[in-house]
Amino acid sequence: NAGVTQTPKFRILKIGQSMTLQCAQDMNHNYMYWYRQDPGMGLKLIYYSVGAGITDKGEVPNGYNVSRSTTEDFPLRLELAAPSQTSVYFCASSPREGVWNTEAFFGQGTRLTVV
Amino acid sequence: GDSVTQMEGPVTLSEEAFLTINCTYTATGYPSLFWYVQYPGEGLQLLLKATKADDKGSNKGFEATYRKETTSFHLEKGSVQVSDSAVYFCALKGIETSGSRLTFGEGTQLTVNP
């Protein structure tokens, strides 16, 4: 029972480099999310998706892009990495049924450092 | 828009002490309310939830009651253990929020000493 799987767990990037954070879920959830967690700031929503082919911006989308070609996968792309993108990134998913009162399921996180 | 405010941390307690972490919210209508816990080096796990006014969520000795009149969802535990050391997040899902996304508080770091 894998749930939400994120890769990699850790990554160090140089300023200006690009990378893709992978997220996959095996629960057939329609809703998927990307959050970033900065110390003392809680979690901020970067992008979300309500189904394959549909994505939308959250609170802090600048510097990121997403795609949702399948129900299972929701990769997050960082272009031209900046030190301000140093953070812990969490992917999450929720089922469509009862979505208003159903919790989100989280991956283990990716700790990214931009130097 | 929706927002969640948690008590400022960190919180340090001795084992078997009583725990309260305050959480208040701003939202339209009747949101669903959640407490998540994050143990060191791990992702977030649901601790408990309540989906309507006066509901009480409970799990692992933790409790929280959905108080519409005070827009609060305070987390309590009667006797904490060292293993409860973690970061606790209060969160809500607003009924009118697109994408049914969670809005989180800042998190409260709890350390329990033996």
PDB file of N, CA and C in Angstrom, chain B residues 19-113:
ATOM      1  N   LEU B  19      -1.766  19.061  27.584  1.00  0.00           N
ATOM      2  CA  LEU B  19      -1.433  19.825  26.391  1.00  0.00           C
ATOM      3  C   LEU B  19      -2.661  20.521  25.830  1.00  0.00           C
ATOM      4  N   THR B  20      -2.508  21.795  25.501  1.00  0.00           N
ATOM      5  CA  THR B  20      -3.486  22.518  24.684  1.00  0.00           C
ATOM      6  C   THR B  20      -2.737  23.282  23.617  1.00  0.00           C
ATOM      7  N   ILE B  21      -3.146  23.123  22.371  1.00  0.00           N
ATOM      8  CA  ILE B  21      -2.647  23.950  21.274  1.00  0.00           C
ATOM      9  C   ILE B  21      -3.854  24.647  20.662  1.00  0.00           C
ATOM     10  N   ASN B  22      -3.837  25.963  20.722  1.00  0.00           N
ATOM     11  CA  ASN B  22      -4.989  26.728  20.249  1.00  0.00           C
ATOM     12  C   ASN B  22      -4.995  26.890  18.734  1.00  0.00           C
ATOM     13  N   CYS B  23      -6.187  26.837  18.165  1.00  0.00           N
ATOM     14  CA  CYS B  23      -6.376  27.033  16.733  1.00  0.00           C
ATOM     15  C   CYS B  23      -7.678  27.787  16.515  1.00  0.00           C
ATOM     16  N   THR B  24      -7.629  28.877  15.787  1.00  0.00           N
ATOM     17  CA  THR B  24      -8.829  29.599  15.378  1.00  0.00           C
ATOM     18  C   THR B  24      -8.811  29.771  13.873  1.00  0.00           C
ATOM     19  N   TYR B  25      -9.978  29.952  13.296  1.00  0.00           N
ATOM     20  CA  TYR B  25     -10.041  29.998  11.837  1.00  0.00           C
ATOM     21  C   TYR B  25     -10.985  31.091  11.353  1.00  0.00           C
ATOM     22  N   THR B  26     -10.815  31.439  10.102  1.00  0.00           N
ATOM     23  CA  THR B  26     -11.717  32.334   9.387  1.00  0.00           C
ATOM     24  C   THR B  26     -12.101  31.651   8.094  1.00  0.00           C
ATOM     25  N   ALA B  27     -13.395  31.476   7.881  1.00  0.00           N
ATOM     26  CA  ALA B  27     -13.852  30.814   6.653  1.00  0.00           C
ATOM     27  C   ALA B  27     -15.330  31.121   6.453  1.00  0.00           C
ATOM     28  N   THR B  28     -15.766  30.969   5.218  1.00  0.00           N
ATOM     29  CA  THR B  28     -17.180  31.141   4.908  1.00  0.00           C
ATOM     30  C   THR B  28     -17.915  29.841   5.197  1.00  0.00           C
ATOM     31  N   GLY B  29     -19.075  29.957   5.800  1.00  0.00           N
ATOM     32  CA  GLY B  29     -19.895  28.775   6.029  1.00  0.00           C
ATOM     33  C   GLY B  29     -19.309  27.841   7.064  1.00  0.00           C
ATOM     34  N   TYR B  30     -19.430  26.547   6.796  1.00  0.00           N
ATOM     35  CA  TYR B  30     -19.006  25.516   7.742  1.00  0.00           C
ATOM     36  C   TYR B  30     -17.893  24.669   7.127  1.00  0.00           C
ATOM     37  N   PRO B  31     -16.646  25.078   7.337  1.00  0.00           N
ATOM     38  CA  PRO B  31     -15.548  24.279   6.781  1.00  0.00           C
ATOM     39  C   PRO B  31     -15.373  22.976   7.541  1.00  0.00           C
ATOM     40  N   SER B  32     -14.632  22.051   6.973  1.00  0.00           N
ATOM     41  CA  SER B  32     -14.157  20.882   7.706  1.00  0.00           C
ATOM     42  C   SER B  32     -12.821  21.244   8.338  1.00  0.00           C
ATOM     43  N   LEU B  33     -12.578  20.733   9.544  1.00  0.00           N
ATOM     44  CA  LEU B  33     -11.382  21.085  10.304  1.00  0.00           C
ATOM     45  C   LEU B  33     -10.545  19.851  10.587  1.00  0.00           C
ATOM     46  N   PHE B  34      -9.228  20.022  10.554  1.00  0.00           N
ATOM     47  CA  PHE B  34      -8.297  18.909  10.671  1.00  0.00           C
ATOM     48  C   PHE B  34      -7.128  19.293  11.577  1.00  0.00           C
ATOM     49  N   TRP B  35      -6.594  18.287  12.237  1.00  0.00           N
ATOM     50  CA  TRP B  35      -5.272  18.387  12.860  1.00  0.00           C
ATOM     51  C   TRP B  35      -4.379  17.335  12.209  1.00  0.00           C
ATOM     52  N   TYR B  36      -3.218  17.812  11.705  1.00  0.00           N
ATOM     53  CA  TYR B  36      -2.204  16.932  11.166  1.00  0.00           C
ATOM     54  C   TYR B  36      -0.990  16.949  12.098  1.00  0.00           C
ATOM     55  N   VAL B  37      -0.239  15.842  12.093  1.00  0.00           N
ATOM     56  CA  VAL B  37       0.987  15.754  12.877  1.00  0.00           C
ATOM     57  C   VAL B  37       2.136  15.376  11.945  1.00  0.00           C
ATOM     58  N   GLN B  38       3.286  16.000  12.195  1.00  0.00           N
ATOM     59  CA  GLN B  38       4.485  15.709  11.402  1.00  0.00           C
ATOM     60  C   GLN B  38       5.606  15.316  12.351  1.00  0.00           C
ATOM     61  N   TYR B  39       5.969  14.043  12.341  1.00  0.00           N
ATOM     62  CA  TYR B  39       7.090  13.568  13.142  1.00  0.00           C
ATOM     63  C   TYR B  39       8.395  13.898  12.422  1.00  0.00           C
ATOM     64  N   PRO B  40       9.494  13.990  13.150  1.00  0.00           N
ATOM     65  CA  PRO B  40      10.767  14.411  12.554  1.00  0.00           C
ATOM     66  C   PRO B  40      11.124  13.612  11.308  1.00  0.00           C
ATOM     67  N   GLY B  41      11.402  14.326  10.222  1.00  0.00           N
ATOM     68  CA  GLY B  41      11.841  13.692   8.987  1.00  0.00           C
ATOM     69  C   GLY B  41      10.747  13.006   8.192  1.00  0.00           C
ATOM     70  N   GLU B  42       9.495  13.197   8.588  1.00  0.00           N
ATOM     71  CA  GLU B  42       8.399  12.509   7.900  1.00  0.00           C
ATOM     72  C   GLU B  42       7.412  13.495   7.290  1.00  0.00           C
ATOM     73  N   GLY B  43       6.485  12.950   6.523  1.00  0.00           N
ATOM     74  CA  GLY B  43       5.410  13.756   5.957  1.00  0.00           C
ATOM     75  C   GLY B  43       4.302  13.977   6.974  1.00  0.00           C
ATOM     76  N   LEU B  44       3.241  14.638   6.538  1.00  0.00           N
ATOM     77  CA  LEU B  44       2.123  14.925   7.427  1.00  0.00           C
ATOM     78  C   LEU B  44       1.173  13.740   7.488  1.00  0.00           C
ATOM     79  N   GLN B  45       0.671  13.476   8.697  1.00  0.00           N
ATOM     80  CA  GLN B  45      -0.313  12.418   8.895  1.00  0.00           C
ATOM     81  C   GLN B  45      -1.545  13.027   9.543  1.00  0.00           C
ATOM     82  N   LEU B  46      -2.703  12.570   9.132  1.00  0.00           N
ATOM     83  CA  LEU B  46      -3.921  13.039   9.778  1.00  0.00           C
ATOM     84  C   LEU B  46      -3.967  12.537  11.211  1.00  0.00           C
ATOM     85  N   LEU B  47      -4.234  13.435  12.152  1.00  0.00           N
ATOM     86  CA  LEU B  47      -4.380  13.056  13.552  1.00  0.00           C
ATOM     87  C   LEU B  47      -5.862  12.901  13.900  1.00  0.00           C
ATOM     88  N   LEU B  48      -6.672  13.910  13.541  1.00  0.00           N
ATOM     89  CA  LEU B  48      -8.100  13.837  13.764  1.00  0.00           C
ATOM     90  C   LEU B  48      -8.796  14.898  12.932  1.00  0.00           C
ATOM     91  N   LYS B  49     -10.111  14.770  12.835  1.00  0.00           N
ATOM     92  CA  LYS B  49     -10.856  15.748  12.055  1.00  0.00           C
ATOM     93  C   LYS B  49     -12.274  15.892  12.611  1.00  0.00           C
ATOM     94  N   ALA B  50     -12.948  16.992  12.221  1.00  0.00           N
ATOM     95  CA  ALA B  50     -14.354  17.213  12.560  1.00  0.00           C
ATOM     96  C   ALA B  50     -14.982  17.957  11.389  1.00  0.00           C
ATOM     97  N   THR B  51     -16.152  17.528  10.987  1.00  0.00           N
ATOM     98  CA  THR B  51     -16.734  18.063   9.763  1.00  0.00           C
ATOM     99  C   THR B  51     -17.974  18.912   9.974  1.00  0.00           C
ATOM    100  N   LYS B  52     -18.465  19.015  11.212  1.00  0.00           N
ATOM    101  CA  LYS B  52     -19.591  19.914  11.468  1.00  0.00           C
ATOM    102  C   LYS B  52     -19.525  20.425  12.898  1.00  0.00           C
ATOM    103  N   ALA B  53     -20.249  21.515  13.125  1.00  0.00           N
ATOM    104  CA  ALA B  53     -20.215  22.179  14.427  1.00  0.00           C
ATOM    105  C   ALA B  53     -20.567  21.220  15.555  1.00  0.00           C
ATOM    106  N   ASP B  54     -19.809  21.352  16.669  1.00  0.00           N
ATOM    107  CA  ASP B  54     -19.965  20.569  17.890  1.00  0.00           C
ATOM    108  C   ASP B  54     -19.444  19.142  17.768  1.00  0.00           C
ATOM    109  N   ASP B  55     -18.973  18.750  16.606  1.00  0.00           N
ATOM    110  CA  ASP B  55     -18.328  17.446  16.468  1.00  0.00           C
ATOM    111  C   ASP B  55     -17.037  17.432  17.270  1.00  0.00           C
ATOM    112  N   LYS B  56     -16.711  16.271  17.832  1.00  0.00           N
ATOM    113  CA  LYS B  56     -15.425  16.098  18.507  1.00  0.00           C
ATOM    114  C   LYS B  56     -14.639  15.049  17.751  1.00  0.00           C
ATOM    115  N   GLY B  57     -13.447  15.416  17.311  1.00  0.00           N
ATOM    116  CA  GLY B  57     -12.535  14.437  16.727  1.00  0.00           C
ATOM    117  C   GLY B  57     -11.604  13.924  17.802  1.00  0.00           C
ATOM    118  N   SER B  58     -11.235  12.641  17.721  1.00  0.00           N
ATOM    119  CA  SER B  58     -10.336  12.089  18.720  1.00  0.00           C
ATOM    120  C   SER B  58      -9.506  10.971  18.108  1.00  0.00           C
ATOM    121  N   ASN B  59      -8.271  10.832  18.623  1.00  0.00           N
ATOM    122  CA  ASN B  59      -7.358   9.802  18.137  1.00  0.00           C
ATOM    123  C   ASN B  59      -6.122   9.804  19.028  1.00  0.00           C
ATOM    124  N   LYS B  60      -5.650   8.651  19.418  1.00  0.00           N
ATOM    125  CA  LYS B  60      -4.405   8.490  20.182  1.00  0.00           C
ATOM    126  C   LYS B  60      -4.396   9.340  21.455  1.00  0.00           C
ATOM    127  N   GLY B  61      -5.537   9.571  22.065  1.00  0.00           N
ATOM    128  CA  GLY B  61      -5.615  10.358  23.293  1.00  0.00           C
ATOM    129  C   GLY B  61      -5.774  11.847  23.051  1.00  0.00           C
ATOM    130  N   PHE B  62      -5.658  12.287  21.797  1.00  0.00           N
ATOM    131  CA  PHE B  62      -5.861  13.686  21.439  1.00  0.00           C
ATOM    132  C   PHE B  62      -7.342  13.923  21.129  1.00  0.00           C
ATOM    133  N   GLU B  63      -7.802  15.137  21.454  1.00  0.00           N
ATOM    134  CA  GLU B  63      -9.184  15.517  21.158  1.00  0.00           C
ATOM    135  C   GLU B  63      -9.231  16.964  20.677  1.00  0.00           C
ATOM    136  N   ALA B  64     -10.240  17.265  19.860  1.00  0.00           N
ATOM    137  CA  ALA B  64     -10.506  18.648  19.465  1.00  0.00           C
ATOM    138  C   ALA B  64     -11.982  18.756  19.142  1.00  0.00           C
ATOM    139  N   THR B  65     -12.607  19.858  19.574  1.00  0.00           N
ATOM    140  CA  THR B  65     -14.039  20.064  19.349  1.00  0.00           C
ATOM    141  C   THR B  65     -14.240  21.254  18.431  1.00  0.00           C
ATOM    142  N   TYR B  66     -15.081  21.096  17.437  1.00  0.00           N
ATOM    143  CA  TYR B  66     -15.418  22.110  16.439  1.00  0.00           C
ATOM    144  C   TYR B  66     -16.395  23.095  17.073  1.00  0.00           C
ATOM    145  N   ARG B  67     -15.896  24.294  17.384  1.00  0.00           N
ATOM    146  CA  ARG B  67     -16.710  25.312  18.018  1.00  0.00           C
ATOM    147  C   ARG B  67     -17.009  26.420  17.018  1.00  0.00           C
ATOM    148  N   LYS B  68     -18.232  26.407  16.500  1.00  0.00           N
ATOM    149  CA  LYS B  68     -18.602  27.403  15.491  1.00  0.00           C
ATOM    150  C   LYS B  68     -18.703  28.793  16.117  1.00  0.00           C
ATOM    151  N   GLU B  69     -19.202  28.873  17.353  1.00  0.00           N
ATOM    152  CA  GLU B  69     -19.446  30.172  17.981  1.00  0.00           C
ATOM    153  C   GLU B  69     -18.159  30.939  18.247  1.00  0.00           C
ATOM    154  N   THR B  70     -17.072  30.195  18.479  1.00  0.00           N
ATOM    155  CA  THR B  70     -15.782  30.844  18.732  1.00  0.00           C
ATOM    156  C   THR B  70     -14.808  30.610  17.575  1.00  0.00           C
ATOM    157  N   THR B  71     -15.270  30.010  16.504  1.00  0.00           N
ATOM    158  CA  THR B  71     -14.436  29.634  15.336  1.00  0.00           C
ATOM    159  C   THR B  71     -13.104  29.058  15.785  1.00  0.00           C
ATOM    160  N   SER B  72     -13.187  28.000  16.601  1.00  0.00           N
ATOM    161  CA  SER B  72     -11.980  27.408  17.164  1.00  0.00           C
ATOM    162  C   SER B  72     -11.993  25.885  17.043  1.00  0.00           C
ATOM    163  N   PHE B  73     -10.793  25.310  17.117  1.00  0.00           N
ATOM    164  CA  PHE B  73     -10.624  23.852  17.039  1.00  0.00           C
ATOM    165  C   PHE B  73      -9.367  23.511  17.823  1.00  0.00           C
ATOM    166  N   HIS B  74      -9.380  23.749  19.110  1.00  0.00           N
ATOM    167  CA  HIS B  74      -8.202  23.589  19.953  1.00  0.00           C
ATOM    168  C   HIS B  74      -7.885  22.111  20.169  1.00  0.00           C
ATOM    169  N   LEU B  75      -6.607  21.775  20.114  1.00  0.00           N
ATOM    170  CA  LEU B  75      -6.147  20.403  20.308  1.00  0.00           C
ATOM    171  C   LEU B  75      -5.769  20.198  21.773  1.00  0.00           C
ATOM    172  N   GLU B  76      -6.218  19.079  22.364  1.00  0.00           N
ATOM    173  CA  GLU B  76      -5.916  18.798  23.769  1.00  0.00           C
ATOM    174  C   GLU B  76      -5.503  17.342  23.936  1.00  0.00           C
ATOM    175  N   LYS B  77      -4.641  17.129  24.946  1.00  0.00           N
ATOM    176  CA  LYS B  77      -4.314  15.772  25.370  1.00  0.00           C
ATOM    177  C   LYS B  77      -4.056  15.816  26.864  1.00  0.00           C
ATOM    178  N   GLY B  78      -4.613  14.873  27.568  1.00  0.00           N
ATOM    179  CA  GLY B  78      -4.548  14.899  29.027  1.00  0.00           C
ATOM    180  C   GLY B  78      -3.176  14.583  29.603  1.00  0.00           C
ATOM    181  N   SER B  79      -2.398  13.745  28.910  1.00  0.00           N
ATOM    182  CA  SER B  79      -1.114  13.302  29.453  1.00  0.00           C
ATOM    183  C   SER B  79      -0.182  12.996  28.278  1.00  0.00           C
ATOM    184  N   VAL B  80       0.733  13.919  28.008  1.00  0.00           N
ATOM    185  CA  VAL B  80       1.584  13.742  26.829  1.00  0.00           C
ATOM    186  C   VAL B  80       2.750  12.790  27.135  1.00  0.00           C
ATOM    187  N   GLN B  81       3.259  12.193  26.064  1.00  0.00           N
ATOM    188  CA  GLN B  81       4.394  11.285  26.150  1.00  0.00           C
ATOM    189  C   GLN B  81       5.536  11.823  25.297  1.00  0.00           C
ATOM    190  N   VAL B  82       6.735  11.319  25.568  1.00  0.00           N
ATOM    191  CA  VAL B  82       7.893  11.750  24.773  1.00  0.00           C
ATOM    192  C   VAL B  82       7.642  11.507  23.281  1.00  0.00           C
ATOM    193  N   SER B  83       6.944  10.422  22.984  1.00  0.00           N
ATOM    194  CA  SER B  83       6.678  10.061  21.588  1.00  0.00           C
ATOM    195  C   SER B  83       5.713  11.026  20.891  1.00  0.00           C
ATOM    196  N   ASP B  84       5.096  11.931  21.631  1.00  0.00           N
ATOM    197  CA  ASP B  84       4.204  12.938  21.022  1.00  0.00           C
ATOM    198  C   ASP B  84       4.984  14.142  20.489  1.00  0.00           C
ATOM    199  N   SER B  85       6.275  14.183  20.714  1.00  0.00           N
ATOM    200  CA  SER B  85       7.104  15.285  20.205  1.00  0.00           C
ATOM    201  C   SER B  85       7.022  15.312  18.691  1.00  0.00           C
ATOM    202  N   ALA B  86       6.570  16.442  18.153  1.00  0.00           N
ATOM    203  CA  ALA B  86       6.307  16.550  16.718  1.00  0.00           C
ATOM    204  C   ALA B  86       5.844  17.978  16.431  1.00  0.00           C
ATOM    205  N   VAL B  87       5.582  18.248  15.154  1.00  0.00           N
ATOM    206  CA  VAL B  87       4.961  19.516  14.773  1.00  0.00           C
ATOM    207  C   VAL B  87       3.493  19.251  14.471  1.00  0.00           C
ATOM    208  N   TYR B  88       2.615  20.075  15.004  1.00  0.00           N
ATOM    209  CA  TYR B  88       1.169  19.898  14.852  1.00  0.00           C
ATOM    210  C   TYR B  88       0.612  21.052  14.028  1.00  0.00           C
ATOM    211  N   PHE B  89      -0.169  20.691  13.012  1.00  0.00           N
ATOM    212  CA  PHE B  89      -0.758  21.679  12.105  1.00  0.00           C
ATOM    213  C   PHE B  89      -2.281  21.612  12.179  1.00  0.00           C
ATOM    214  N   CYS B  90      -2.883  22.750  12.365  1.00  0.00           N
ATOM    215  CA  CYS B  90      -4.321  22.886  12.231  1.00  0.00           C
ATOM    216  C   CYS B  90      -4.624  23.276  10.785  1.00  0.00           C
ATOM    217  N   ALA B  91      -5.705  22.746  10.221  1.00  0.00           N
ATOM    218  CA  ALA B  91      -6.008  23.032   8.818  1.00  0.00           C
ATOM    219  C   ALA B  91      -7.508  23.003   8.598  1.00  0.00           C
ATOM    220  N   LEU B  92      -7.955  23.654   7.533  1.00  0.00           N
ATOM    221  CA  LEU B  92      -9.369  23.620   7.184  1.00  0.00           C
ATOM    222  C   LEU B  92      -9.550  23.420   5.689  1.00  0.00           C
ATOM    223  N   LYS B  93     -10.710  22.879   5.337  1.00  0.00           N
ATOM    224  CA  LYS B  93     -11.156  22.808   3.950  1.00  0.00           C
ATOM    225  C   LYS B  93     -12.435  23.622   3.866  1.00  0.00           C
ATOM    226  N   GLY B  94     -12.378  24.729   3.140  1.00  0.00           N
ATOM    227  CA  GLY B  94     -13.542  25.581   2.990  1.00  0.00           C
ATOM    228  C   GLY B  94     -14.496  25.023   1.957  1.00  0.00           C
ATOM    229  N   ILE B  95     -15.768  25.112   2.225  1.00  0.00           N
ATOM    230  CA  ILE B  95     -16.777  24.538   1.332  1.00  0.00           C
ATOM    231  C   ILE B  95     -16.790  25.251  -0.011  1.00  0.00           C
ATOM    232  N   GLU B  96     -16.329  26.492  -0.052  1.00  0.00           N
ATOM    233  CA  GLU B  96     -16.350  27.248  -1.297  1.00  0.00           C
ATOM    234  C   GLU B  96     -14.968  27.386  -1.916  1.00  0.00           C
ATOM    235  N   THR B  97     -14.005  26.641  -1.402  1.00  0.00           N
ATOM    236  CA  THR B  97     -12.638  26.782  -1.894  1.00  0.00           C
ATOM    237  C   THR B  97     -12.438  25.899  -3.114  1.00  0.00           C
ATOM    238  N   SER B  98     -11.971  26.486  -4.204  1.00  0.00           N
ATOM    239  CA  SER B  98     -11.777  25.712  -5.421  1.00  0.00           C
ATOM    240  C   SER B  98     -10.694  24.662  -5.208  1.00  0.00           C
ATOM    241  N   GLY B  99     -10.902  23.510  -5.793  1.00  0.00           N
ATOM    242  CA  GLY B  99      -9.931  22.434  -5.682  1.00  0.00           C
ATOM    243  C   GLY B  99      -9.968  21.721  -4.345  1.00  0.00           C
ATOM    244  N   SER B 100     -10.841  22.142  -3.447  1.00  0.00           N
ATOM    245  CA  SER B 100     -10.973  21.517  -2.129  1.00  0.00           C
ATOM    246  C   SER B 100      -9.623  21.398  -1.429  1.00  0.00           C
ATOM    247  N   ARG B 101      -8.849  22.456  -1.501  1.00  0.00           N
ATOM    248  CA  ARG B 101      -7.515  22.381  -0.931  1.00  0.00           C
ATOM    249  C   ARG B 101      -7.542  22.738   0.549  1.00  0.00           C
ATOM    250  N   LEU B 102      -6.515  22.272   1.252  1.00  0.00           N
ATOM    251  CA  LEU B 102      -6.356  22.567   2.669  1.00  0.00           C
ATOM    252  C   LEU B 102      -5.658  23.907   2.856  1.00  0.00           C
ATOM    253  N   THR B 103      -6.116  24.661   3.848  1.00  0.00           N
ATOM    254  CA  THR B 103      -5.424  25.862   4.304  1.00  0.00           C
ATOM    255  C   THR B 103      -4.850  25.553   5.675  1.00  0.00           C
ATOM    256  N   PHE B 104      -3.535  25.781   5.846  1.00  0.00           N
ATOM    257  CA  PHE B 104      -2.834  25.375   7.063  1.00  0.00           C
ATOM    258  C   PHE B 104      -2.502  26.557   7.957  1.00  0.00           C
ATOM    259  N   GLY B 105      -2.449  26.276   9.251  1.00  0.00           N
ATOM    260  CA  GLY B 105      -1.835  27.199  10.179  1.00  0.00           C
ATOM    261  C   GLY B 105      -0.328  27.077  10.114  1.00  0.00           C
ATOM    262  N   GLU B 106       0.355  27.860  10.957  1.00  0.00           N
ATOM    263  CA  GLU B 106       1.809  27.942  10.890  1.00  0.00           C
ATOM    264  C   GLU B 106       2.509  26.715  11.463  1.00  0.00           C
ATOM    265  N   GLY B 107       1.792  25.915  12.219  1.00  0.00           N
ATOM    266  CA  GLY B 107       2.403  24.765  12.861  1.00  0.00           C
ATOM    267  C   GLY B 107       2.913  25.112  14.254  1.00  0.00           C
ATOM    268  N   THR B 108       2.822  24.142  15.155  1.00  0.00           N
ATOM    269  CA  THR B 108       3.312  24.306  16.527  1.00  0.00           C
ATOM    270  C   THR B 108       4.241  23.153  16.851  1.00  0.00           C
ATOM    271  N   GLN B 109       5.482  23.492  17.159  1.00  0.00           N
ATOM    272  CA  GLN B 109       6.479  22.479  17.524  1.00  0.00           C
ATOM    273  C   GLN B 109       6.279  22.103  18.996  1.00  0.00           C
ATOM    274  N   LEU B 110       6.036  20.824  19.250  1.00  0.00           N
ATOM    275  CA  LEU B 110       5.886  20.317  20.609  1.00  0.00           C
ATOM    276  C   LEU B 110       7.080  19.443  20.957  1.00  0.00           C
ATOM    277  N   THR B 111       7.718  19.738  22.078  1.00  0.00           N
ATOM    278  CA  THR B 111       8.779  18.888  22.614  1.00  0.00           C
ATOM    279  C   THR B 111       8.357  18.418  23.993  1.00  0.00           C
ATOM    280  N   VAL B 112       8.392  17.107  24.200  1.00  0.00           N
ATOM    281  CA  VAL B 112       8.044  16.527  25.494  1.00  0.00           C
ATOM    282  C   VAL B 112       9.298  15.916  26.093  1.00  0.00           C
ATOM    283  N   ASN B 113       9.671  16.385  27.266  1.00  0.00           N
ATOM    284  CA  ASN B 113      10.865  15.890  27.952  1.00  0.00           C
ATOM    285  C   ASN B 113      10.512  14.835  28.990  1.00  0.00           C
TER     286      ASN B 113
END
